[in-house]
Coordinates of C-alpha atoms and ligand atoms in Angstrom, one line a residue:
M1 CA -40.6 135.5 -99.2
T2 CA -39.4 138.6 -100.7
D3 CA -35.9 140.0 -99.9
E4 CA -37.2 142.8 -97.9
L5 CA -39.1 140.4 -95.8
N6 CA -36.7 137.5 -95.4
P7 CA -35.6 138.0 -91.7
F8 CA -32.0 136.6 -92.2
E9 CA -31.3 138.9 -95.2
I10 CA -32.6 141.7 -93.0
A11 CA -30.2 140.7 -90.2
Q12 CA -27.3 140.4 -92.5
S13 CA -28.1 143.7 -94.3
Q14 CA -28.3 145.5 -90.8
L15 CA -24.9 144.0 -89.9
D16 CA -23.5 145.1 -93.2
T17 CA -24.6 148.7 -92.6
A18 CA -22.9 148.5 -89.1
A19 CA -19.7 147.0 -90.5
E20 CA -19.4 149.7 -93.0
L21 CA -20.1 152.5 -90.2
M22 CA -17.5 150.8 -88.0
Q23 CA -15.0 150.0 -90.7
L24 CA -15.0 146.4 -89.4
E25 CA -12.2 144.3 -91.1
P26 CA -13.6 142.3 -94.0
A27 CA -12.9 138.9 -92.4
I28 CA -14.6 139.6 -89.1
H29 CA -17.5 141.1 -91.0
E30 CA -17.8 138.0 -93.2
F31 CA -17.5 135.6 -90.2
L32 CA -20.3 137.6 -88.3
R33 CA -22.7 137.3 -91.3
W34 CA -23.2 133.6 -90.7
P35 CA -24.1 131.1 -87.9
V36 CA -21.1 129.1 -86.7
R37 CA -23.1 126.1 -86.4
E38 CA -26.7 124.6 -87.1
L39 CA -28.5 121.4 -86.7
H40 CA -31.5 120.3 -88.6
V41 CA -33.6 117.5 -87.1
T42 CA -36.5 115.3 -88.2
L43 CA -38.7 114.2 -85.4
P44 CA -41.3 111.3 -85.5
V45 CA -44.0 111.8 -83.0
R46 CA -46.7 109.5 -82.0
M47 CA -50.1 111.3 -82.0
D48 CA -53.0 110.5 -79.7
D49 CA -54.8 108.5 -82.3
G50 CA -51.9 106.1 -82.9
T51 CA -50.6 107.7 -86.0
T52 CA -47.1 109.1 -86.5
E53 CA -46.5 112.6 -87.6
I54 CA -43.1 113.8 -88.8
Y55 CA -41.9 117.2 -87.8
H56 CA -38.9 119.3 -88.7
G57 CA -36.9 121.3 -86.4
F58 CA -33.7 123.4 -86.0
R59 CA -31.2 124.7 -83.6
V60 CA -28.9 127.5 -84.7
Q61 CA -25.7 128.5 -82.7
Y62 CA -24.9 131.9 -84.1
N63 CA -21.7 132.9 -82.2
D64 CA -20.3 131.8 -79.0
A65 CA -17.2 134.0 -78.7
R66 CA -18.4 135.6 -75.5
G67 CA -19.9 132.5 -73.8
P68 CA -22.5 129.7 -74.3
T69 CA -25.2 130.5 -76.8
K70 CA -28.5 131.4 -75.5
G71 CA -31.9 131.8 -77.1
G72 CA -35.5 130.8 -77.2
L73 CA -37.3 128.0 -79.0
R74 CA -40.4 128.5 -81.1
F75 CA -43.2 126.1 -82.1
H76 CA -44.8 127.8 -85.1
P77 CA -46.5 126.5 -88.3
H78 CA -44.5 129.0 -90.4
E79 CA -41.2 128.6 -88.9
T80 CA -38.3 128.7 -91.3
I81 CA -34.6 128.2 -91.0
D82 CA -34.0 131.8 -92.1
T83 CA -36.2 133.1 -89.3
V84 CA -34.3 131.1 -86.8
R85 CA -30.9 132.2 -88.2
A86 CA -32.0 135.8 -88.0
L87 CA -33.4 135.4 -84.4
A88 CA -30.0 133.6 -83.5
A89 CA -28.1 136.6 -84.9
W90 CA -30.2 139.1 -83.0
M91 CA -29.8 137.0 -79.8
T92 CA -26.0 137.4 -80.3
W93 CA -26.3 141.2 -80.5
K94 CA -28.8 141.3 -77.7
T95 CA -26.6 139.4 -75.1
A96 CA -23.7 141.7 -76.3
V97 CA -25.6 145.0 -75.9
L98 CA -26.6 143.9 -72.3
D99 CA -22.9 142.8 -71.8
L100 CA -24.0 139.4 -70.6
P101 CA -21.3 136.6 -70.8
L102 CA -23.3 134.7 -73.4
G103 CA -23.5 134.2 -77.1
G104 CA -26.6 134.0 -79.3
G105 CA -28.7 131.0 -80.5
K106 CA -32.2 130.1 -81.5
G107 CA -34.3 127.0 -82.2
G108 CA -37.6 126.2 -83.7
V109 CA -40.0 123.4 -84.8
I110 CA -42.5 123.6 -87.6
C111 CA -45.8 122.7 -86.0
N112 CA -49.1 123.9 -85.0
P113 CA -49.2 123.7 -81.2
K114 CA -52.8 125.1 -81.1
A115 CA -53.9 121.9 -82.9
M116 CA -51.9 119.6 -80.7
S117 CA -53.0 117.9 -77.3
P118 CA -50.8 118.5 -74.2
S119 CA -49.6 114.8 -74.5
E120 CA -48.6 115.4 -78.2
L121 CA -46.8 118.5 -77.3
E122 CA -44.9 116.7 -74.5
R123 CA -43.8 113.9 -76.8
L124 CA -42.7 116.6 -79.5
S125 CA -40.8 118.5 -76.8
R126 CA -39.0 115.3 -75.8
A127 CA -38.2 114.2 -79.3
Y128 CA -36.7 117.7 -79.9
I129 CA -34.3 117.3 -77.0
R130 CA -33.5 113.7 -77.9
Q131 CA -32.1 115.0 -81.2
V132 CA -30.8 118.4 -80.3
G133 CA -29.7 117.6 -76.7
R134 CA -26.4 116.6 -78.0
I135 CA -25.4 120.2 -78.7
L136 CA -27.1 121.7 -75.7
G137 CA -25.9 122.2 -72.1
E138 CA -25.4 124.8 -69.4
D139 CA -21.9 125.5 -70.7
M140 CA -22.6 125.0 -74.4
D141 CA -26.2 126.3 -75.5
V142 CA -29.3 127.1 -73.3
P143 CA -32.7 127.4 -74.8
A144 CA -35.7 129.5 -73.4
P145 CA -39.4 129.9 -74.1
D146 CA -40.5 132.0 -77.2
V147 CA -43.5 131.9 -79.4
Y148 CA -45.9 129.2 -78.4
T149 CA -43.5 127.6 -76.0
T150 CA -44.2 127.7 -72.3
P151 CA -42.7 127.0 -68.8
Q152 CA -44.2 123.5 -69.1
V153 CA -42.4 122.8 -72.4
M154 CA -39.2 123.9 -70.7
A155 CA -39.9 121.5 -67.8
W156 CA -40.4 118.5 -70.2
M157 CA -37.3 119.5 -72.0
M158 CA -35.2 119.8 -68.8
D159 CA -36.5 116.4 -67.7
E160 CA -35.6 114.6 -71.0
F161 CA -32.1 116.2 -71.0
S162 CA -31.6 115.2 -67.3
F163 CA -32.4 111.5 -68.3
M164 CA -29.9 111.8 -71.0
R165 CA -27.2 113.0 -68.5
G166 CA -28.3 110.8 -65.7
Y167 CA -28.8 113.5 -63.2
T168 CA -30.9 116.6 -62.8
V169 CA -29.6 119.6 -64.9
P170 CA -31.8 122.7 -64.2
G171 CA -29.2 125.1 -65.9
M172 CA -29.6 123.6 -69.3
I173 CA -32.8 125.6 -70.1
T174 CA -34.4 128.8 -68.7
G175 CA -37.9 130.0 -68.3
K176 CA -38.6 126.9 -66.1
P177 CA -41.6 126.8 -63.6
L178 CA -40.3 128.1 -60.3
P179 CA -40.3 124.6 -58.5
L180 CA -37.9 123.4 -61.0
G181 CA -35.4 126.2 -60.8
G182 CA -37.1 129.1 -62.5
S183 CA -36.3 132.6 -61.4
A184 CA -38.7 135.0 -59.8
G185 CA -39.5 137.8 -62.1
R186 CA -38.9 135.8 -65.4
G187 CA -42.6 135.7 -66.3
D188 CA -42.9 139.5 -66.9
A189 CA -39.1 140.3 -67.5
T190 CA -39.2 140.9 -71.2
A191 CA -42.1 143.5 -70.9
R192 CA -40.6 145.0 -67.6
G193 CA -37.3 145.5 -69.4
G194 CA -39.3 147.2 -72.2
M195 CA -41.0 149.5 -69.7
F196 CA -37.6 150.7 -68.2
C197 CA -36.5 151.5 -71.8
I198 CA -39.8 153.5 -72.5
R199 CA -39.3 155.3 -69.2
E200 CA -35.8 156.4 -70.3
A201 CA -36.8 157.2 -73.9
A202 CA -39.8 159.3 -72.7
A203 CA -37.4 161.3 -70.4
L204 CA -35.1 162.0 -73.3
K205 CA -38.1 163.1 -75.5
G206 CA -39.5 165.2 -72.8
L207 CA -42.7 163.1 -72.7
K208 CA -44.5 162.3 -69.5
T209 CA -45.5 158.7 -69.4
E210 CA -48.2 159.3 -66.8
G211 CA -51.4 159.5 -68.9
A212 CA -49.6 158.9 -72.2
T213 CA -51.4 156.7 -74.7
A214 CA -50.1 153.3 -75.9
A215 CA -51.2 150.5 -78.4
V216 CA -50.0 147.1 -78.0
Q217 CA -49.9 144.6 -81.1
G218 CA -49.9 141.1 -79.9
F219 CA -51.4 139.9 -76.6
G220 CA -49.3 137.0 -75.7
N221 CA -46.7 136.9 -72.9
A222 CA -44.8 140.1 -73.9
G223 CA -47.9 142.0 -75.0
Q224 CA -50.1 141.2 -71.9
Y225 CA -47.3 142.2 -69.5
A226 CA -46.7 145.3 -71.6
A227 CA -50.3 146.3 -71.0
T228 CA -50.4 145.7 -67.3
L229 CA -46.9 147.0 -66.5
G230 CA -47.5 149.9 -68.8
S231 CA -50.4 151.0 -66.7
S232 CA -49.0 150.0 -63.3
L233 CA -45.3 151.0 -63.7
L234 CA -45.6 154.0 -66.0
G235 CA -49.2 155.1 -65.7
M236 CA -49.8 154.7 -69.5
R237 CA -53.3 154.7 -70.9
I238 CA -53.6 151.4 -73.0
V239 CA -56.0 152.4 -75.7
A240 CA -55.6 149.6 -78.2
V241 CA -54.5 145.9 -78.2
S242 CA -54.7 143.1 -80.7
D243 CA -54.0 139.5 -81.3
S244 CA -54.0 137.1 -84.2
Q245 CA -57.9 137.3 -84.3
G246 CA -58.0 141.2 -84.5
G247 CA -57.8 144.3 -82.5
I248 CA -59.8 146.5 -80.2
Y249 CA -59.7 150.3 -79.5
N250 CA -61.1 152.6 -76.7
P251 CA -59.5 156.1 -76.6
A252 CA -60.6 156.2 -72.8
G253 CA -58.2 153.3 -72.2
F254 CA -58.8 149.7 -71.0
D255 CA -58.3 148.1 -67.7
A256 CA -55.4 146.0 -68.6
E257 CA -55.9 143.4 -65.9
A258 CA -59.6 142.9 -67.0
L259 CA -58.4 142.4 -70.6
V260 CA -55.9 139.7 -69.6
A261 CA -58.6 137.9 -67.6
Y262 CA -60.9 138.2 -70.7
K263 CA -58.2 136.9 -73.1
L264 CA -57.5 134.0 -70.8
R265 CA -61.4 133.2 -70.6
T266 CA -62.2 133.6 -74.3
G267 CA -58.8 133.1 -76.1
S268 CA -58.9 136.6 -77.7
V269 CA -59.2 140.2 -76.9
V270 CA -61.8 140.5 -79.7
G271 CA -65.3 141.2 -78.1
F272 CA -64.1 143.0 -75.1
E273 CA -66.8 145.4 -73.6
A274 CA -66.9 148.9 -74.8
A275 CA -64.5 148.8 -77.6
D276 CA -64.3 149.5 -81.3
T277 CA -62.6 146.9 -83.5
V278 CA -59.5 147.7 -85.4
T279 CA -57.4 145.6 -87.7
N280 CA -53.7 144.8 -87.0
T281 CA -52.8 147.2 -89.7
E282 CA -55.0 150.1 -88.3
L283 CA -53.7 149.6 -84.8
L284 CA -50.1 150.4 -86.0
E285 CA -51.2 153.7 -87.4
L286 CA -53.4 154.9 -84.5
D287 CA -52.6 158.4 -82.9
V288 CA -50.9 157.2 -79.8
D289 CA -47.8 158.3 -77.9
V290 CA -46.3 154.9 -77.7
L291 CA -46.5 152.0 -80.0
I292 CA -45.5 148.6 -78.8
P293 CA -45.2 145.8 -81.4
A294 CA -45.3 142.5 -79.5
A295 CA -46.3 140.0 -82.1
L296 CA -44.2 138.8 -85.1
E297 CA -41.7 140.1 -87.7
N298 CA -42.1 142.6 -90.5
Q299 CA -45.1 144.6 -89.2
I300 CA -43.7 148.1 -89.9
T301 CA -42.4 148.3 -93.5
A302 CA -41.8 150.9 -96.2
V303 CA -45.6 150.7 -96.9
N304 CA -46.9 151.9 -93.6
A305 CA -43.8 153.6 -91.7
N306 CA -44.9 157.0 -93.0
K307 CA -48.4 156.5 -91.4
I308 CA -47.2 155.7 -88.0
K309 CA -48.1 158.5 -85.6
A310 CA -46.4 157.3 -82.3
Q311 CA -43.5 159.3 -80.9
I312 CA -41.9 156.2 -79.4
I313 CA -41.9 152.7 -80.8
A314 CA -40.8 150.0 -78.2
E315 CA -40.1 146.8 -80.1
L316 CA -40.9 144.0 -77.8
A317 CA -41.2 141.7 -80.8
N318 CA -38.3 140.5 -82.7
G319 CA -37.7 142.1 -86.1
P320 CA -41.0 144.1 -86.4
T321 CA -39.5 146.8 -88.5
T322 CA -37.7 146.4 -91.9
P323 CA -34.5 148.3 -92.7
P324 CA -36.3 150.8 -95.3
A325 CA -38.9 151.5 -92.5
D326 CA -36.1 152.3 -90.1
E327 CA -34.8 155.0 -92.3
I328 CA -38.3 156.5 -92.7
L329 CA -38.9 156.6 -89.0
Y330 CA -35.6 158.1 -88.3
D331 CA -36.1 160.9 -90.7
K332 CA -39.6 161.5 -89.2
G333 CA -38.1 161.8 -85.7
T334 CA -39.7 158.7 -84.3
Y335 CA -37.8 157.3 -81.3
V336 CA -37.4 153.5 -82.0
I337 CA -36.2 151.4 -79.0
P338 CA -34.7 148.5 -81.1
D339 CA -35.8 145.0 -80.5
F340 CA -32.6 143.5 -79.2
L341 CA -32.3 146.2 -76.7
C342 CA -36.1 146.8 -75.9
N343 CA -36.8 143.0 -75.4
A344 CA -33.6 142.1 -73.7
G345 CA -35.3 141.9 -70.3
G346 CA -36.2 138.2 -70.9
V347 CA -32.7 137.0 -71.7
T348 CA -31.3 139.1 -68.9
V349 CA -33.5 137.5 -66.3
S350 CA -32.8 134.1 -68.0
Y351 CA -29.1 134.9 -67.4
F352 CA -30.0 135.5 -63.8
E353 CA -31.7 132.1 -63.7
Q354 CA -28.6 130.4 -65.0
V355 CA -26.6 132.1 -62.3
Q356 CA -29.1 131.1 -59.5
N357 CA -29.1 127.5 -60.9
A358 CA -25.3 127.4 -60.8
Y359 CA -25.1 128.7 -57.3
K360 CA -28.2 126.7 -56.2
F361 CA -29.2 130.0 -54.4
Y362 CA -32.4 131.9 -55.3
W363 CA -33.1 135.6 -55.3
S364 CA -36.2 137.6 -54.3
E365 CA -38.4 139.1 -57.1
K366 CA -37.4 142.6 -55.9
R367 CA -33.6 141.7 -56.2
V368 CA -34.3 140.4 -59.8
N369 CA -36.3 143.5 -60.8
D370 CA -33.8 146.0 -59.3
L371 CA -30.9 144.4 -61.0
L372 CA -32.8 144.2 -64.3
D373 CA -33.5 147.9 -64.1
E374 CA -29.9 148.7 -63.5
M375 CA -28.8 146.6 -66.5
M376 CA -31.4 147.7 -68.9
T377 CA -30.9 151.4 -68.1
A378 CA -27.2 151.1 -68.5
A379 CA -27.6 149.4 -71.9
F380 CA -30.2 151.9 -72.9
H381 CA -27.9 154.9 -72.3
C382 CA -24.9 153.1 -73.9
V383 CA -26.9 152.9 -77.1
A384 CA -28.2 156.4 -76.8
V385 CA -24.7 157.8 -76.5
A386 CA -23.5 155.6 -79.6
A387 CA -26.5 157.0 -81.5
T388 CA -25.3 160.5 -80.9
E389 CA -21.6 159.6 -81.5
Y390 CA -22.2 158.1 -84.9
G391 CA -25.3 160.3 -85.9
V392 CA -27.4 157.1 -86.6
H393 CA -30.7 155.7 -85.6
N394 CA -30.9 153.5 -82.3
R395 CA -30.8 150.2 -84.0
M396 CA -27.6 151.0 -85.9
A397 CA -26.2 152.4 -82.7
A398 CA -27.1 149.2 -80.8
Y399 CA -25.4 147.2 -83.5
T400 CA -22.2 149.3 -83.2
V401 CA -22.1 148.6 -79.4
A402 CA -23.0 144.8 -79.8
V403 CA -20.9 144.1 -82.8
G404 CA -18.0 145.9 -81.4
R405 CA -18.1 143.6 -78.3
V406 CA -18.5 140.3 -80.3
A407 CA -15.8 141.3 -82.8
E408 CA -13.4 142.1 -79.9
A409 CA -14.1 138.7 -78.3
C410 CA -13.5 136.9 -81.6
K411 CA -10.2 138.8 -82.1
L412 CA -9.0 138.1 -78.5
R413 CA -9.7 134.4 -79.1
G414 CA -7.6 134.5 -82.1
W415 CA -10.4 133.4 -84.6
V416 CA -9.9 136.2 -87.0
Ligands
NAD501 P1 -46.8 134.7 -77.5 O1 -47.0 133.4 -78.3 O2 -47.1 134.5 -76.0 O3 -47.8 135.7 -78.2 C1 -47.8 136.1 -79.4 C2 -49.1 137.0 -79.5 O4 -49.1 137.6 -81.0 C3 -50.4 136.2 -79.5 O5 -51.3 137.0 -78.7 C4 -50.9 136.1 -80.9 O6 -52.3 136.0 -81.0 C5 -50.4 137.4 -81.5 N1 -50.2 137.5 -83.0 C6 -49.8 136.4 -83.7 N2 -49.9 136.8 -85.0 C7 -50.3 138.1 -84.9 C8 -50.7 139.1 -86.0 N3 -50.5 138.9 -87.2 N4 -51.1 140.3 -85.5 C9 -51.3 140.6 -84.2 N5 -51.0 139.7 -83.3 C10 -50.6 138.4 -83.7 O7 -45.3 135.1 -77.8 P2 -44.5 136.1 -77.0 O8 -43.6 135.3 -76.1 O9 -45.3 137.1 -76.3 O10 -43.5 136.8 -78.1 C11 -44.0 137.9 -79.0 C12 -42.8 138.5 -79.5 O11 -41.9 138.9 -78.6 C13 -42.0 137.6 -80.5 O12 -41.5 138.3 -81.6 C14 -40.9 137.2 -79.6 O13 -39.8 136.7 -80.4 C15 -40.6 138.3 -78.9 N6 -39.9 138.1 -77.5 C16 -40.6 137.5 -76.6 C17 -39.8 137.2 -75.4 C18 -40.5 136.5 -74.2 O14 -39.8 136.5 -73.1 N7 -41.7 136.1 -74.3 C19 -38.6 137.7 -75.2 C20 -37.9 138.4 -76.3 C21 -38.8 138.6 -77.4

């Protein structure tokens, strides 16, 4: 992995720039460059054919000054500790920029869930909790779904943890299925929060979302809802989408619901009717109004940033843009809605889920969506004001807001 593409080094360098801008004291700056705690685990899992596979996993608790750490859990063949550290750092800034009473954490297991049966996945999920459960809990650290982990995985993990405690503990994990204490509105919350940000960014740029064109890279949870809500909430024309197998393009726009049904049936968007094929690289450079990266890290780099034509980039994925690319996009006038603001809808509704679990009282979907709109819109404008105040791009502005809040909590607690 080169320095430019090591996500943790990217996260640290983003913090370094913010620290300089804010003239953060050296001790607090150094403290915030590192996770406060991390656990590495080795997991033996019995496979369906009777053999035993050994998996490696992590849980990183980056900073808990403002409350229990919170962050997703990934099952991915290319998972690395540095990716998990970076994602845990970004979770810390994300909960802070939304002003949630939480810290940031993240977890991962190196595995290929696509090659595993449901029962193998269940045994892996339970094995992870048997090792990591000792540092989890509703007041300590609360995981959630992320890449290739599902509400079913959350349900198995909640069940295993509950057996360890001796009673049912729904609040130890979020993104659960509704019958186990999940929240209405959690399924599409990440994309919905992103749509609220696009609406506000378009208003600032004087762009009408009705009829605006959009391309979505990645067609999983975040990307599929971005396509359907982009059409239904904002009236955008979704002209290109992609997944790990490739991309499709139709300037007339796709029926997003039909695309989701097709992907569900065939496993990919590739081959959908009346579409040209595009590579994932070409998709990023299409002449569209809004580009929505919703796949993995490091997609927009110094190599392709100059070729991006979109006016607004709404980062539903974590870490899709490298720091050199950020500078190029800022100079070009591209309006980037940074990941830890744009995709904060998921953790915000996860927080609502924790609140509902604690009170054992559940809200309507409308109440969840309205409250999400209120909180995302407030956070968006807080960042927009900081961008003008400091004269920096939105990512750096979001850092100043978030780092300022976490630093203040660390100081008030007497840590630095
Ligand atoms: P997911 O596993 O549901 O979907 C990932 C999608 O990306 C799949 O369609 C996959 O085919 C596609 N993909 C993989 N490699 C690709 C490539 N090289 N090019 C194009 N597409 C590729 O995951 P998700 O939950 O939708 O998460 C996607 C991104 O959004 C991640 O960065 C994740 O951290 C971030 N995110 C998700 C949530 C959430 O609530 N789901 C919340 C915050 C952030």
